[in-house]
Structure formats: C-alpha cells, structure tokens
Short mmCIF file of C-alpha atoms in Angstrom, two decimals:
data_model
loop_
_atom_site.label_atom_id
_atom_site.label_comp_id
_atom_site.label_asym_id
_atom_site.label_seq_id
_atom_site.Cartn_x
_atom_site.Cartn_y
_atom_site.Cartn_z
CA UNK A 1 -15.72 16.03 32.93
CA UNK A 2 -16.53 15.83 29.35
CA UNK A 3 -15.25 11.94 27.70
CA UNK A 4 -12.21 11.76 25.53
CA UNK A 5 -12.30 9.44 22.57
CA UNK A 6 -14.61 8.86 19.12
CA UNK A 7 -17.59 10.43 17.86
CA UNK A 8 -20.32 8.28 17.68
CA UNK A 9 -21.09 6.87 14.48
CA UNK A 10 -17.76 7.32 12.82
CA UNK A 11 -14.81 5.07 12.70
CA UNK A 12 -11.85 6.19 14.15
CA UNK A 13 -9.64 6.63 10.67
CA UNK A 14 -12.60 9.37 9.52
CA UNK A 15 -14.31 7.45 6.43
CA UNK A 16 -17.66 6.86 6.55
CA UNK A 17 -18.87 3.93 3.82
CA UNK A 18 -21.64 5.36 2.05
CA UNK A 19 -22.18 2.32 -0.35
CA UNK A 20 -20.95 -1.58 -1.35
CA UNK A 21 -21.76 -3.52 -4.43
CA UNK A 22 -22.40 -6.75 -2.90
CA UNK A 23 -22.85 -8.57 -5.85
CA UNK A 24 -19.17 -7.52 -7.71
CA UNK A 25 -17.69 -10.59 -5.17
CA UNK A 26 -20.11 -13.18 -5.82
CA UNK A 27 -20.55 -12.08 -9.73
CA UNK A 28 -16.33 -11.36 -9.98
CA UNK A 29 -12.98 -12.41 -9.04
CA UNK A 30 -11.70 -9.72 -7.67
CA UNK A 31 -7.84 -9.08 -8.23
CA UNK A 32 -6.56 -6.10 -7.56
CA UNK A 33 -7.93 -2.81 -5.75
CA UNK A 34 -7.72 0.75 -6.46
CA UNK A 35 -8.94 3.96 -4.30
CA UNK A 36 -9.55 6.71 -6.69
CA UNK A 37 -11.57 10.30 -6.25
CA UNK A 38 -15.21 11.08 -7.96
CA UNK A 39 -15.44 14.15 -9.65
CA UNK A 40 -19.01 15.60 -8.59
CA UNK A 41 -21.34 18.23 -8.54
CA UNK A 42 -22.62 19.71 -5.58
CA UNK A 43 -25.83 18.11 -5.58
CA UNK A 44 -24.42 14.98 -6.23
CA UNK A 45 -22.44 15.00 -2.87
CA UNK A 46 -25.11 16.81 -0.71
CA UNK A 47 -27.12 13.60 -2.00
CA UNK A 48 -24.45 11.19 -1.45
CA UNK A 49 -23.87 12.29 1.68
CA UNK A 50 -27.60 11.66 2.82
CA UNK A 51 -26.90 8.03 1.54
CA UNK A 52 -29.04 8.04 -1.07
CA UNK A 53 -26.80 5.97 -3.92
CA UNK A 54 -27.04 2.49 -6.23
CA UNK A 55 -24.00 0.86 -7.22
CA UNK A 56 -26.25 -2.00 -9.10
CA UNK A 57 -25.28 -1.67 -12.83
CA UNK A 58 -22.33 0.65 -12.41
CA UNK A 59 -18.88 0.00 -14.23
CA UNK A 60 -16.15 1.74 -15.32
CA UNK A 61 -14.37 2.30 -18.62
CA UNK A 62 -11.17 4.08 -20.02
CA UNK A 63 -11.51 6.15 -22.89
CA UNK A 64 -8.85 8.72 -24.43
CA UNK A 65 -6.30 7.59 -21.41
CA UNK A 66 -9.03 9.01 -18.65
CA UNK A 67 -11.26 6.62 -16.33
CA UNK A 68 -15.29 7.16 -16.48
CA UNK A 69 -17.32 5.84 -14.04
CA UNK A 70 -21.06 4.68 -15.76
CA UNK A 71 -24.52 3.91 -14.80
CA UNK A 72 -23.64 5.25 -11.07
CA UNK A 73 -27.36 6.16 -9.80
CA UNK A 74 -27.11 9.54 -7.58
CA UNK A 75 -30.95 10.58 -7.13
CA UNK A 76 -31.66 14.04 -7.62
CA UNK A 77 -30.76 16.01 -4.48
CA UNK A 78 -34.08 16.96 -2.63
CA UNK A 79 -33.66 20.28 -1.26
CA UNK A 80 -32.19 20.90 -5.15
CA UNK A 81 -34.00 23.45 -7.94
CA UNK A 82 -33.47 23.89 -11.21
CA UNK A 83 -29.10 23.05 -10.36
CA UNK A 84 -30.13 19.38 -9.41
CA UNK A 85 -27.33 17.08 -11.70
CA UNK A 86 -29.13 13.82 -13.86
CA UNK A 87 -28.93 10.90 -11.66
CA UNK A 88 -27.05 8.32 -14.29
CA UNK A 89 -24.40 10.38 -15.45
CA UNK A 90 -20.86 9.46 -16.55
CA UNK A 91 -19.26 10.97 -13.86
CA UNK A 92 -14.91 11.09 -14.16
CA UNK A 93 -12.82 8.95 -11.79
CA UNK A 94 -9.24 10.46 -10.76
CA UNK A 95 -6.24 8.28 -10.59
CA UNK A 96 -2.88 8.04 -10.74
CA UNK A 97 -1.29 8.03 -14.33
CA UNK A 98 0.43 4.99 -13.58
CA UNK A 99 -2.55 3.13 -12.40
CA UNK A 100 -4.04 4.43 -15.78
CA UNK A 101 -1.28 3.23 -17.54
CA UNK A 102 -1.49 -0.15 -15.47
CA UNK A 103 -5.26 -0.34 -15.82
CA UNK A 104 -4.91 0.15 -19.75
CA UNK A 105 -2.72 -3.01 -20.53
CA UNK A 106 -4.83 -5.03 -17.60
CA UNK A 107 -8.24 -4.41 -19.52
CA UNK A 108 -7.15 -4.05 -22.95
CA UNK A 109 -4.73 -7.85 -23.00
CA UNK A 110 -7.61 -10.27 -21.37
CA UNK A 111 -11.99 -10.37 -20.34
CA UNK A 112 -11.38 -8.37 -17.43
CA UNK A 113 -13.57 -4.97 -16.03
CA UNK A 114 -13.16 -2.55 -13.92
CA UNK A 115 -16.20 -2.46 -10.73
CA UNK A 116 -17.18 -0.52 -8.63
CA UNK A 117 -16.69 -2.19 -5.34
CA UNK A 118 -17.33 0.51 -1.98
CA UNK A 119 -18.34 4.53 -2.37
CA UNK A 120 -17.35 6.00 1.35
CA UNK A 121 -16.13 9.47 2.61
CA UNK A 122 -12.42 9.63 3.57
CA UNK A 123 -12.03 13.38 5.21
CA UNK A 124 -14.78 14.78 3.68
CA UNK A 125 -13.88 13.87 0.44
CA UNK A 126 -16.38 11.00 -1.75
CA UNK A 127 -14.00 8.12 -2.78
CA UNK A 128 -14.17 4.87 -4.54
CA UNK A 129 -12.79 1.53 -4.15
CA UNK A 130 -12.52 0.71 -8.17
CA UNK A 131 -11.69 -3.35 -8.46
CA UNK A 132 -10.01 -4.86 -11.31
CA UNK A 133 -12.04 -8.18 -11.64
CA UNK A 134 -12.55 -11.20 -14.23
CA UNK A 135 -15.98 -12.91 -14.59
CA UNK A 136 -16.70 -16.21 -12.64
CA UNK A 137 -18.21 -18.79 -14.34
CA UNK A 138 -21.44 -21.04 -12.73
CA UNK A 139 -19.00 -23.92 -11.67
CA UNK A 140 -16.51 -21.41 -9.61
CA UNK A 141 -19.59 -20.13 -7.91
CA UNK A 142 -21.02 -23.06 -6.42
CA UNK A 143 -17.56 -23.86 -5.60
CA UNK A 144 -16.81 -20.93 -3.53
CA UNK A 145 -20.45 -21.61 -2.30
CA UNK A 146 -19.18 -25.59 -0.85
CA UNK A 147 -15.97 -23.89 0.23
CA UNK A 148 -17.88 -21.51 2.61
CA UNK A 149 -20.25 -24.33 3.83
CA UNK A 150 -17.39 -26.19 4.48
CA UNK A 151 -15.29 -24.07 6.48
CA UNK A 152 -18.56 -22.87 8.60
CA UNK A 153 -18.95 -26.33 9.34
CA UNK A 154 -14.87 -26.99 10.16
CA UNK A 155 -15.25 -23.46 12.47
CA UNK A 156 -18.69 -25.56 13.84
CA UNK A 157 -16.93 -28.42 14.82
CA UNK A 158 -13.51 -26.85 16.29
CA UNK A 159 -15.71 -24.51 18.71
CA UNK A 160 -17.86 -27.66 19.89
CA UNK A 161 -14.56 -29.59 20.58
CA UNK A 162 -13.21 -26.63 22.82
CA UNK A 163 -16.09 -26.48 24.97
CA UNK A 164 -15.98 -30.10 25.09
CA UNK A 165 -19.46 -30.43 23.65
CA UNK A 166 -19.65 -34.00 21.90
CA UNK A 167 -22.42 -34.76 19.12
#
C-alpha cells in the first residue's frame, strides 16, 4: 500500500521559496508586505527554478503608475542559446491598481523604498514578497541587536527554571 500525504521536499500549501534577502530586515524596517507576480522570460524561470538567483542590490521603483523591479540578478540559463535573457534586467512587477495607487502616496510623501524581501513559487507561478520599508539608522540596529540578546537570555533563564536547573 502506497503512503498518503506530502511530497517530499515541498510544503504542503505548494510554494517552494526560491530566494530571501536577508539583509532588507537588518538594513530596513519593514512595514507593510505585498505579494505581487514577476513578469519573465522563459529562461529566466527555467533558471529560477534551478535556484540560481541574487536578491543583493535589488529594489523596486514606480515609474508612469507601473512597478519595476531593478538590479534582480537571474544568471543566464545554462542549457540556453542565443534566447538566453541579460541577467540584470528591469524586469515588471504585477500588482493590484490599488496597491499601486497605495504604494505611490507611501513612497512619494516620506524616505521610504520598496525591497525585495522572498522570490518563491506559489503553483507554478514565480512570485515576490515586495516590502514597503524605511531605513534604520546605526542606533536602532544595535538596539534591536540588545533586544535579541536579551530575550535569548530571558528564554535562557525561563527554560533553566522549568527543569529546575539552578546557576
């Protein structure tokens, strides 16, 4: 009797993370988050889909009411010939027009960006997690650096005093 139940190697909700920008939550406050499609070539998502992506310098920006995504490196496709895409270009994100809209007076009234935060497959199709962020200064890192040490060390002391270890 064959087993009922997941594949291995895929979550059970079908999306498959292909790619995280580590540094947009150390770098950024992160305040809202938006899942919007890629539009890609086919070599770009035979390549994505081999994993083979850098979310390093990437950003987005709104121009003429549409959302670009920039600086996304997809290396050329292997297997490619003379149809292989460039690897850094502005490739277009799709989103709602009200999230457009929303996006437009968000970036245009104060200093914040849009980032690139995840790249991962949702049913076969290559999305985005696009976050709407604000720069942190060098004083709000090293705070949320002591905050982390100091919970760890709270989440230390509470398991030691449940199993009645005493130091």
């Amino acid at each position: 009797m064959a087993k009922k139940g997941k594949k291995k190697g895929k979550p059970a909700d079908g999306t498959a993370t292909l790619a995280t920008n580590q540094r947009a939550r150390h770098d950024y406050k992160i305040l809202d988050t938006y899942e919007c499609g890629i539009v890609l070539l086919g070599t770009e998502i035979k390549s994505l889909r081999e994993g083979k992506i850098s979310l390093n310098d990437a950003f987005a920006t709104i121009d003429k009411g549409e959302v670009y995504l920039r600086n996304l490196h997809i290396p050329e496709y292997s297997m490619g010939s003379w149809t292989n895409h460039s690897p850094k270009r502005t490739r277009k994100l799709l989103l709602h027009r009200r999230e457009i809209d929303k996006l437009i007076g968000q970036v245009r009234n104060g200093n914040k960006t849009l980032i690139p935060l995840k790249v991962y497959l949702k049913n076969g199709y290559a999305k985005l997690e696009l976050g709407l962020a604000q720069g942190k200064q060098d004083y709000d890192k090293r705070e949320d650096i002591k905050r982390r040490d100091q919970d760890r060390e709270i989440s230390r002391e509470l398991g030691r005093r449940v199993k009645g270890i005493n130091v």
